[in-house]
Short mmCIF file of C-alpha atoms in Angstrom, two decimals:
data_model
loop_
_atom_site.label_atom_id
_atom_site.label_comp_id
_atom_site.label_asym_id
_atom_site.label_seq_id
_atom_site.Cartn_x
_atom_site.Cartn_y
_atom_site.Cartn_z
CA MET N 1 10.34 35.53 0.11
CA ALA N 2 9.07 32.59 -1.93
CA ILE N 3 9.02 28.88 -1.13
CA MET N 4 9.70 26.23 -3.76
CA THR N 5 8.50 22.64 -3.35
CA LEU N 6 9.37 19.84 -5.73
CA TRP N 7 6.45 17.50 -6.38
CA ALA N 8 8.07 14.16 -7.06
CA THR N 9 7.07 10.56 -7.65
CA CYS N 10 8.71 8.14 -5.23
CA TRP N 11 11.06 5.74 -7.01
CA SER N 12 10.05 2.93 -4.64
CA CYS N 13 6.25 3.14 -4.24
CA GLY N 14 5.21 5.55 -7.00
CA ASN N 15 3.35 7.94 -4.66
CA LEU N 16 3.43 11.69 -5.27
CA PHE N 17 5.04 13.75 -2.48
CA GLY N 18 6.50 17.19 -1.81
CA CYS N 19 10.16 17.67 -1.00
CA ASN N 20 13.23 19.88 -1.11
CA PRO N 21 15.16 18.76 -4.22
CA ASP N 22 18.51 19.48 -2.57
CA LEU N 23 17.83 17.47 0.60
CA VAL N 24 15.45 14.63 -0.24
CA PRO N 25 16.90 11.10 0.06
CA SER N 26 17.38 9.55 -3.35
CA ILE N 27 18.69 6.51 -5.14
CA ARG N 28 20.73 6.54 -8.34
CA VAL N 29 19.27 4.36 -11.06
CA ASN N 30 20.05 3.60 -14.70
CA ALA N 31 17.69 3.86 -17.67
CA GLN N 32 16.26 0.40 -16.84
CA GLY N 33 15.39 1.52 -13.28
CA GLN N 34 18.10 -0.58 -11.65
CA PRO N 35 20.34 0.83 -8.89
CA ASP N 36 23.48 2.26 -10.48
CA PRO N 37 25.97 4.58 -8.72
CA HIS N 38 26.44 6.44 -12.02
CA GLY N 39 22.70 6.75 -12.76
CA THR N 40 20.18 9.53 -12.34
CA ARG N 41 19.06 10.58 -8.85
CA GLU N 42 15.48 9.50 -8.14
CA PRO N 43 13.71 10.75 -4.98
CA VAL N 44 12.34 8.43 -2.27
CA CYS N 45 9.39 9.38 -0.02
CA ALA N 46 9.59 9.46 3.78
CA SER N 47 7.44 6.34 4.21
CA CYS N 48 9.72 4.27 2.00
CA VAL N 49 12.84 5.57 3.77
CA VAL N 50 11.31 4.61 7.14
CA GLN N 51 10.54 1.10 5.83
CA ALA N 52 14.02 0.78 4.35
CA ASN N 53 15.57 1.89 7.64
CA GLN N 54 13.60 -0.73 9.58
CA HIS N 55 15.00 -3.40 7.25
CA ARG N 56 18.51 -1.93 7.44
CA ALA N 57 18.43 -1.77 11.26
CA ALA N 58 17.27 -5.39 11.47
CA HIS N 59 20.24 -6.42 9.31
CA GLY N 60 22.88 -4.27 11.01
CA LEU N 61 23.23 -1.85 8.10
CA PRO N 62 23.69 1.91 8.47
CA LEU N 63 20.45 3.90 8.36
CA ILE N 64 19.55 6.32 5.59
CA ALA N 65 19.70 9.85 7.01
CA ILE N 66 16.68 12.09 6.51
CA LEU N 67 18.03 15.64 6.55
CA LEU N 68 16.05 18.35 8.32
CA GLY N 69 13.74 19.96 5.75
CA ALA N 70 14.00 17.14 3.22
CA TYR N 71 10.21 16.90 2.89
CA GLU N 72 9.50 20.64 3.10
CA GLY N 73 9.78 23.48 0.61
CA GLN N 74 12.93 25.56 0.36
CA GLU N 75 13.29 29.33 0.32
CA CYS N 76 14.00 30.90 -3.05
CA PRO N 77 16.20 33.98 -3.36
#
């Protein structure tokens, strides 16, 4: 059994982090880097999601879910 980890750059802070490409929270952005529901998925690190969730909670917005295993490798067939 092999484990695959995606090394990604966080869209928000620019830090390098490991994640599962199928589970990591992401934001869709256009070519100019602006949020766009039709844009490309860009991954967001756990620290930035935690900060975003603090802001969202303070403003009564729904929290961003961090799925189990989002920041771990995934098994390869």
